[in-house]
Short mmCIF file of C-alpha atoms in Angstrom, two decimals:
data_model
loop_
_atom_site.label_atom_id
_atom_site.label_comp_id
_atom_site.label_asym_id
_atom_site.label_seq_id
_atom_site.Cartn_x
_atom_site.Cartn_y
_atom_site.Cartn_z
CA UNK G 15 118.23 102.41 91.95
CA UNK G 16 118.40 104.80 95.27
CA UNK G 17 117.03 103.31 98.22
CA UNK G 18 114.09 104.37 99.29
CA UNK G 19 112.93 104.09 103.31
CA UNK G 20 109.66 103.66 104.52
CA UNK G 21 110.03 106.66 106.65
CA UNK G 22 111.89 109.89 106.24
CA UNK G 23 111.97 112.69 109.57
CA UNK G 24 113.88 115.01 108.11
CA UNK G 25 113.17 115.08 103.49
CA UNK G 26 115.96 116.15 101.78
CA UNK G 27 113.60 119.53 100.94
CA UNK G 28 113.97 120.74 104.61
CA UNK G 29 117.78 120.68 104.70
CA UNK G 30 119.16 124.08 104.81
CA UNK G 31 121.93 125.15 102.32
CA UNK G 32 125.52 125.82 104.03
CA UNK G 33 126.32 129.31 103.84
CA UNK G 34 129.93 127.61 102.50
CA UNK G 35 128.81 125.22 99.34
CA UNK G 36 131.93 122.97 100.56
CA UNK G 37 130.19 121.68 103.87
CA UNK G 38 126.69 120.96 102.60
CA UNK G 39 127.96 117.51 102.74
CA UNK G 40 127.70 118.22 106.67
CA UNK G 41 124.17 118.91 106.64
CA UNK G 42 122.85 116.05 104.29
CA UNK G 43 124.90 113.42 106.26
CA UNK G 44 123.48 115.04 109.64
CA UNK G 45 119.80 115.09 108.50
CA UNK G 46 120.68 111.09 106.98
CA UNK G 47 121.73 110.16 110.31
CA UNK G 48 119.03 111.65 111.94
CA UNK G 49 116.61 109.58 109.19
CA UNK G 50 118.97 106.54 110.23
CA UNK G 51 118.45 106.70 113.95
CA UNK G 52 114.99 107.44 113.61
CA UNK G 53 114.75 104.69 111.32
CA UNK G 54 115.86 102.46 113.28
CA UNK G 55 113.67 103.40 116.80
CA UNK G 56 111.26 103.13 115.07
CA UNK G 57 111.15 99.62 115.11
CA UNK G 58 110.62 99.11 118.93
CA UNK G 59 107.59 98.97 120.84
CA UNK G 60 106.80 100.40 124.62
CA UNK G 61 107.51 97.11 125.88
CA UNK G 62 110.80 96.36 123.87
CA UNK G 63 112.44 99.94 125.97
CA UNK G 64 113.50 97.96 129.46
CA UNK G 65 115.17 95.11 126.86
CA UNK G 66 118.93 94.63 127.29
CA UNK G 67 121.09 92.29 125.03
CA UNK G 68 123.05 91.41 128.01
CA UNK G 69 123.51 92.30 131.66
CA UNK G 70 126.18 94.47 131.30
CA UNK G 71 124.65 96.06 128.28
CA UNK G 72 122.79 99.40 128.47
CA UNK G 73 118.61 99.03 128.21
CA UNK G 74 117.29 100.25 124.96
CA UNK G 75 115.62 102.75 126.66
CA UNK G 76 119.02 104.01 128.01
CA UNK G 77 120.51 104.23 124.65
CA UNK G 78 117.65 106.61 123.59
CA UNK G 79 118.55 109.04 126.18
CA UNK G 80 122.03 108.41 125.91
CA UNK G 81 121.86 109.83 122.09
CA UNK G 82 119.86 112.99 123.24
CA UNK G 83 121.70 113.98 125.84
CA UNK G 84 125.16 113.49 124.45
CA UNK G 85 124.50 114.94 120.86
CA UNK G 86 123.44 117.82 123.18
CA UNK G 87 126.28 118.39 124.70
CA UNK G 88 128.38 117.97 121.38
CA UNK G 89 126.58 120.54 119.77
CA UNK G 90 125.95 122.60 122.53
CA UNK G 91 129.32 122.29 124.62
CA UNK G 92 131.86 121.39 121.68
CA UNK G 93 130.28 123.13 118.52
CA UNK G 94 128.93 125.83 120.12
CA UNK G 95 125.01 125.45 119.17
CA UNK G 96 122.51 126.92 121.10
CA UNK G 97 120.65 123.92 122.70
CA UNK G 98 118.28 123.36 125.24
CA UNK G 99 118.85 123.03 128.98
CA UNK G 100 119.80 119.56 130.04
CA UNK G 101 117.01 118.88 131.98
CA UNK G 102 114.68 119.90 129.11
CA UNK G 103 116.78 117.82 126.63
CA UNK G 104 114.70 114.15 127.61
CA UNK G 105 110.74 114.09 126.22
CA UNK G 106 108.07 114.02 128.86
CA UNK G 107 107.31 110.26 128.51
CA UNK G 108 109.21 107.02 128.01
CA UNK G 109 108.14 105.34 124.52
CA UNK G 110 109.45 105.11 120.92
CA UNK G 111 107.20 107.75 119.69
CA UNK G 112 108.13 110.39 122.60
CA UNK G 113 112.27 110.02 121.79
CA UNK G 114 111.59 110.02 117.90
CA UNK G 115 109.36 113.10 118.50
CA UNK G 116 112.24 114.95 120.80
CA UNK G 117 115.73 113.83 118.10
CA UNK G 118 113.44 115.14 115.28
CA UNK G 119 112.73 118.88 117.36
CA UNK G 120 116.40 118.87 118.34
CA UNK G 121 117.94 117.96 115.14
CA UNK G 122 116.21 120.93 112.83
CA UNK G 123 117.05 124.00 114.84
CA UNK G 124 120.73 122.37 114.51
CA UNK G 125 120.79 122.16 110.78
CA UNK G 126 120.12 125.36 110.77
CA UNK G 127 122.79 126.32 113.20
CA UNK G 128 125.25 124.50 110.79
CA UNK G 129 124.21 125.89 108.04
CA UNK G 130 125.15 129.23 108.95
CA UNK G 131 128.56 128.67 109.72
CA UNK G 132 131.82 129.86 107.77
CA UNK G 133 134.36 127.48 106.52
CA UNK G 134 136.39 129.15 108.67
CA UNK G 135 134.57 127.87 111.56
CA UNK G 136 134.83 125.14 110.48
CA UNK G 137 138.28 124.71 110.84
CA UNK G 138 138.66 126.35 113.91
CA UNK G 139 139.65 124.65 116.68
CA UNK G 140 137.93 123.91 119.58
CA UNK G 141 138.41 122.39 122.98
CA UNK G 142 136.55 118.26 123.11
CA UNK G 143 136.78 116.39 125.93
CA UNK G 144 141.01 116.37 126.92
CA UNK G 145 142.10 117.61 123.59
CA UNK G 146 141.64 120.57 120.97
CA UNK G 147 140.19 119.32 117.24
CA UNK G 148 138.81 121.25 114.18
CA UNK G 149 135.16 121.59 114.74
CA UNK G 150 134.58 119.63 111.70
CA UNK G 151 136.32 117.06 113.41
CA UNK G 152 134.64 116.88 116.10
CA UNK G 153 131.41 116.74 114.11
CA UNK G 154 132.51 113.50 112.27
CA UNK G 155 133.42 112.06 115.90
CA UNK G 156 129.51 112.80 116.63
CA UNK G 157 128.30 110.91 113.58
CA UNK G 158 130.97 108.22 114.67
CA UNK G 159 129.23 107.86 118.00
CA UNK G 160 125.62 108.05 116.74
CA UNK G 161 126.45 104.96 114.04
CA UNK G 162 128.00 103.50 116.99
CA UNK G 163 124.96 102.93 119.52
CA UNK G 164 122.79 103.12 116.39
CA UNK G 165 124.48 99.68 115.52
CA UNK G 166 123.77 98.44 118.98
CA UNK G 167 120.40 98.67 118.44
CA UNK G 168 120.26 97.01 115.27
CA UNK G 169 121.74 93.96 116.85
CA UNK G 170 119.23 94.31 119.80
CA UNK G 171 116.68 94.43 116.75
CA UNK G 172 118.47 90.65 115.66
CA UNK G 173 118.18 89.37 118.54
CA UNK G 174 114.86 90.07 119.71
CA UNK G 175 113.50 88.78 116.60
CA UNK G 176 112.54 91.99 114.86
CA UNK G 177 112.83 93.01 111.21
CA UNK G 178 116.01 95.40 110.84
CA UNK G 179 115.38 98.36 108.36
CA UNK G 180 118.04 99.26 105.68
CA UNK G 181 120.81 102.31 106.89
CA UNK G 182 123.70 102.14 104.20
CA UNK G 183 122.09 99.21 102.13
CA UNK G 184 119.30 96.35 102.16
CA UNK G 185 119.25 94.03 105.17
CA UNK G 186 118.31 90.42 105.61
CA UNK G 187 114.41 91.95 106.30
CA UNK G 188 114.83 94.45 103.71
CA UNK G 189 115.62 95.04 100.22
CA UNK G 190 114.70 96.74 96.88
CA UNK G 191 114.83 96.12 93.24
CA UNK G 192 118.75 96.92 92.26
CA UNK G 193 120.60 96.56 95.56
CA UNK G 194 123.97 95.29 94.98
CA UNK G 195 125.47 94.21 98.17
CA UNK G 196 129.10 93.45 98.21
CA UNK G 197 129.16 89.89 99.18
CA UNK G 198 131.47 88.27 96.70
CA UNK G 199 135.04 88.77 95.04
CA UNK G 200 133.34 89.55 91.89
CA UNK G 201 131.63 92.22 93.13
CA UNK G 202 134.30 94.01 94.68
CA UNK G 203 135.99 93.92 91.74
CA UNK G 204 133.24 96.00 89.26
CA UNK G 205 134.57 99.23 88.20
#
């Protein structure tokens, strides 16, 4: 049985085709990851953004900009999207509802964007950071970094006592009819 999540930004119906069949796979993972983060702020409140798992850690509310502004400048500086100016890249206010509102408006016009490009532009390179990668290496690297803080905030969810909602499978919060996690030798071992 697929999962199924409480909440879906961005429904499978409003992801663009790729113009090249062979990089849809791009645009479904972006628009999952989108869902994903989403997902996941979601789950804190106004009062949870000034929380920090540690002292050295970043505040939630830090992480939230800290996703918007540097999936800007990876699409806009390393893939070449057209994106918003940085300082009208942040939402007006501070809570949950004002970041989820401002990843969902930034996400769609960048589906689109992807979906227009060649497979040869996709395997272009392009300068990132110090080095030159294929572009769709350097997109992978962005989904890399988004499942990265992503995860920190899941943890932040743990600890602070809050339910943690399913990304890749069920959590200890929640599950569905037919999940099979892979806890167990047997398990690994179906075919």
């Amino acid at each position: 049985m697929p999962m199924t999540y409480l909440h879906v930004a961005i429904p499978d119906s409003e992801v663009p085709r790729a113009s090249a069949p062979i990089f849809q796979h791009v645009l479904d993972t972006y628009a999952s990851e989108t869902n994903k983060v989403i997902s996941v702020w979601r789950c804190f409140s106004a009062a949870d953004m000034a929380y920090r798992a540690h002292p050295r850690s970043r505040p939630v509310l830090e992480i939230f900009k800290h996703q918007l502004l540097s999936e800007r400048r990876f699409f806009g500086e390393f893939l070449g999207a057209p994106e918003p100016p940085p300082p009208e890249v942040l939402p007006k206010g501070e809570t949950p509802d004002d970041y989820i509102r401002r990843m969902h408006d930034l996400a769609v016009p960048r589906l689109a964007f992807l979906a227009r490009q060649s497979e040869a532009w996709w395997l272009e390179q392009a300068p990132f950071f110090d080095v030159v990668r294929q572009r769709i290496w350097i997109f992978w690297r962005r989904v890399l970094h988004t499942c990265h803080h992503r995860t920190q905030l899941t943890v932040y969810l743990r600890v602070m006592g809050h339910a943690v909602p399913p990304t890749y499978g069920p959590t200890a919060d929640v599950s569905w009819t037919g999940a099979d996690p892979t806890q167990s030798v047997e398990a690994a071992g179906r075919k």
